[in-house]
């Protein structure tokens, strides 16, 4: 039982930390600016390994 709870806690911690990182990144860059940069990168540069559908 203890192992199961430990695993759940670890997964929860990873998810929470991931959300915090995204929030910090968005606050520093700006949500609208970040989305514009992502869209521009998709149209201008072809990412390696990832196929972009038009």
mmCIF file with all atom_site columns, C-alpha atoms in Angstrom:
data_model
loop_
_atom_site.group_PDB
_atom_site.id
_atom_site.type_symbol
_atom_site.label_atom_id
_atom_site.label_alt_id
_atom_site.label_comp_id
_atom_site.label_asym_id
_atom_site.label_entity_id
_atom_site.label_seq_id
_atom_site.pdbx_PDB_ins_code
_atom_site.Cartn_x
_atom_site.Cartn_y
_atom_site.Cartn_z
_atom_site.occupancy
_atom_site.B_iso_or_equiv
_atom_site.pdbx_formal_charge
_atom_site.auth_seq_id
_atom_site.auth_comp_id
_atom_site.auth_asym_id
_atom_site.auth_atom_id
_atom_site.pdbx_PDB_model_num
ATOM 1  C CA . UNK A 1 1  ? 0.000  0.000  0.000   1.00 0.00 ? 1  UNK A CA 1
ATOM 2  C CA . UNK A 1 2  ? 2.774  2.424  0.883   1.00 0.00 ? 2  UNK A CA 1
ATOM 3  C CA . UNK A 1 3  ? 4.489  1.914  -2.470  1.00 0.00 ? 3  UNK A CA 1
ATOM 4  C CA . UNK A 1 4  ? 1.310  2.730  -4.381  1.00 0.00 ? 4  UNK A CA 1
ATOM 5  C CA . UNK A 1 5  ? 0.830  5.985  -2.458  1.00 0.00 ? 5  UNK A CA 1
ATOM 6  C CA . UNK A 1 6  ? 4.486  6.912  -2.999  1.00 0.00 ? 6  UNK A CA 1
ATOM 7  C CA . UNK A 1 7  ? 4.132  6.373  -6.762  1.00 0.00 ? 7  UNK A CA 1
ATOM 8  C CA . UNK A 1 8  ? 0.972  8.512  -6.897  1.00 0.00 ? 8  UNK A CA 1
ATOM 9  C CA . UNK A 1 9  ? 2.714  11.264 -4.913  1.00 0.00 ? 9  UNK A CA 1
ATOM 10 C CA . UNK A 1 10 ? 5.718  11.248 -7.277  1.00 0.00 ? 10 UNK A CA 1
ATOM 11 C CA . UNK A 1 11 ? 3.484  11.450 -10.378 1.00 0.00 ? 11 UNK A CA 1
ATOM 12 C CA . UNK A 1 12 ? 1.468  14.280 -8.806  1.00 0.00 ? 12 UNK A CA 1
ATOM 13 C CA . UNK A 1 13 ? 4.648  16.178 -7.919  1.00 0.00 ? 13 UNK A CA 1
ATOM 14 C CA . UNK A 1 14 ? 5.965  15.869 -11.492 1.00 0.00 ? 14 UNK A CA 1
ATOM 15 C CA . UNK A 1 15 ? 2.672  17.139 -12.971 1.00 0.00 ? 15 UNK A CA 1
ATOM 16 C CA . UNK A 1 16 ? 2.497  20.080 -10.529 1.00 0.00 ? 16 UNK A CA 1
ATOM 17 C CA . UNK A 1 17 ? 6.116  21.096 -11.167 1.00 0.00 ? 17 UNK A CA 1
ATOM 18 C CA . UNK A 1 18 ? 5.513  20.886 -14.944 1.00 0.00 ? 18 UNK A CA 1
ATOM 19 C CA . UNK A 1 19 ? 2.503  23.226 -14.664 1.00 0.00 ? 19 UNK A CA 1
ATOM 20 C CA . UNK A 1 20 ? 4.521  25.681 -12.518 1.00 0.00 ? 20 UNK A CA 1
ATOM 21 C CA . UNK A 1 21 ? 7.322  25.745 -15.126 1.00 0.00 ? 21 UNK A CA 1
ATOM 22 C CA . UNK A 1 22 ? 4.788  26.450 -17.912 1.00 0.00 ? 22 UNK A CA 1
ATOM 23 C CA . UNK A 1 23 ? 3.158  29.239 -15.881 1.00 0.00 ? 23 UNK A CA 1
ATOM 24 C CA . UNK A 1 24 ? 6.538  30.890 -15.149 1.00 0.00 ? 24 UNK A CA 1
ATOM 25 C CA . UNK A 1 25 ? 7.550  30.632 -18.816 1.00 0.00 ? 25 UNK A CA 1
ATOM 26 C CA . UNK A 1 26 ? 4.246  32.176 -19.942 1.00 0.00 ? 26 UNK A CA 1
ATOM 27 C CA . UNK A 1 27 ? 4.499  35.029 -17.413 1.00 0.00 ? 27 UNK A CA 1
ATOM 28 C CA . UNK A 1 28 ? 8.045  35.905 -18.498 1.00 0.00 ? 28 UNK A CA 1
ATOM 29 C CA . UNK A 1 29 ? 7.439  35.688 -22.265 1.00 0.00 ? 29 UNK A CA 1
ATOM 30 C CA . UNK A 1 30 ? 3.767  36.629 -22.379 1.00 0.00 ? 30 UNK A CA 1
ATOM 31 C CA . UNK A 1 31 ? 1.021  34.225 -23.435 1.00 0.00 ? 31 UNK A CA 1
ATOM 32 C CA . UNK A 1 32 ? 0.045  35.983 -26.693 1.00 0.00 ? 32 UNK A CA 1
ATOM 33 C CA . UNK A 1 33 ? 3.663  36.600 -27.721 1.00 0.00 ? 33 UNK A CA 1
ATOM 34 C CA . UNK A 1 34 ? 4.548  32.989 -26.969 1.00 0.00 ? 34 UNK A CA 1
ATOM 35 C CA . UNK A 1 35 ? 1.735  31.676 -29.154 1.00 0.00 ? 35 UNK A CA 1
ATOM 36 C CA . UNK A 1 36 ? 2.693  34.057 -31.984 1.00 0.00 ? 36 UNK A CA 1
ATOM 37 C CA . UNK A 1 37 ? 6.318  32.859 -31.825 1.00 0.00 ? 37 UNK A CA 1
ATOM 38 C CA . UNK A 1 38 ? 5.188  29.211 -31.926 1.00 0.00 ? 38 UNK A CA 1
ATOM 39 C CA . UNK A 1 39 ? 2.994  29.870 -34.982 1.00 0.00 ? 39 UNK A CA 1
ATOM 40 C CA . UNK A 1 40 ? 5.781  31.797 -36.737 1.00 0.00 ? 40 UNK A CA 1
ATOM 41 C CA . UNK A 1 41 ? 8.284  28.999 -36.041 1.00 0.00 ? 41 UNK A CA 1
ATOM 42 C CA . UNK A 1 42 ? 5.893  26.439 -37.553 1.00 0.00 ? 42 UNK A CA 1
ATOM 43 C CA . UNK A 1 43 ? 5.404  28.455 -40.751 1.00 0.00 ? 43 UNK A CA 1
ATOM 44 C CA . UNK A 1 44 ? 8.990  29.691 -41.240 1.00 0.00 ? 44 UNK A CA 1
ATOM 45 C CA . UNK A 1 45 ? 11.168 26.786 -40.090 1.00 0.00 ? 45 UNK A CA 1
ATOM 46 C CA . UNK A 1 46 ? 10.478 23.107 -40.679 1.00 0.00 ? 46 UNK A CA 1
ATOM 47 C CA . UNK A 1 47 ? 11.270 21.342 -37.379 1.00 0.00 ? 47 UNK A CA 1
ATOM 48 C CA . UNK A 1 48 ? 13.455 18.252 -37.645 1.00 0.00 ? 48 UNK A CA 1
ATOM 49 C CA . UNK A 1 49 ? 11.630 15.009 -36.950 1.00 0.00 ? 49 UNK A CA 1
ATOM 50 C CA . UNK A 1 50 ? 8.218  16.682 -36.683 1.00 0.00 ? 50 UNK A CA 1
ATOM 51 C CA . UNK A 1 51 ? 5.992  16.962 -39.750 1.00 0.00 ? 51 UNK A CA 1
ATOM 52 C CA . UNK A 1 52 ? 3.784  20.063 -39.749 1.00 0.00 ? 52 UNK A CA 1
ATOM 53 C CA . UNK A 1 53 ? 0.428  19.664 -41.498 1.00 0.00 ? 53 UNK A CA 1
ATOM 54 C CA . UNK A 1 54 ? -0.810 22.684 -43.441 1.00 0.00 ? 54 UNK A CA 1
#
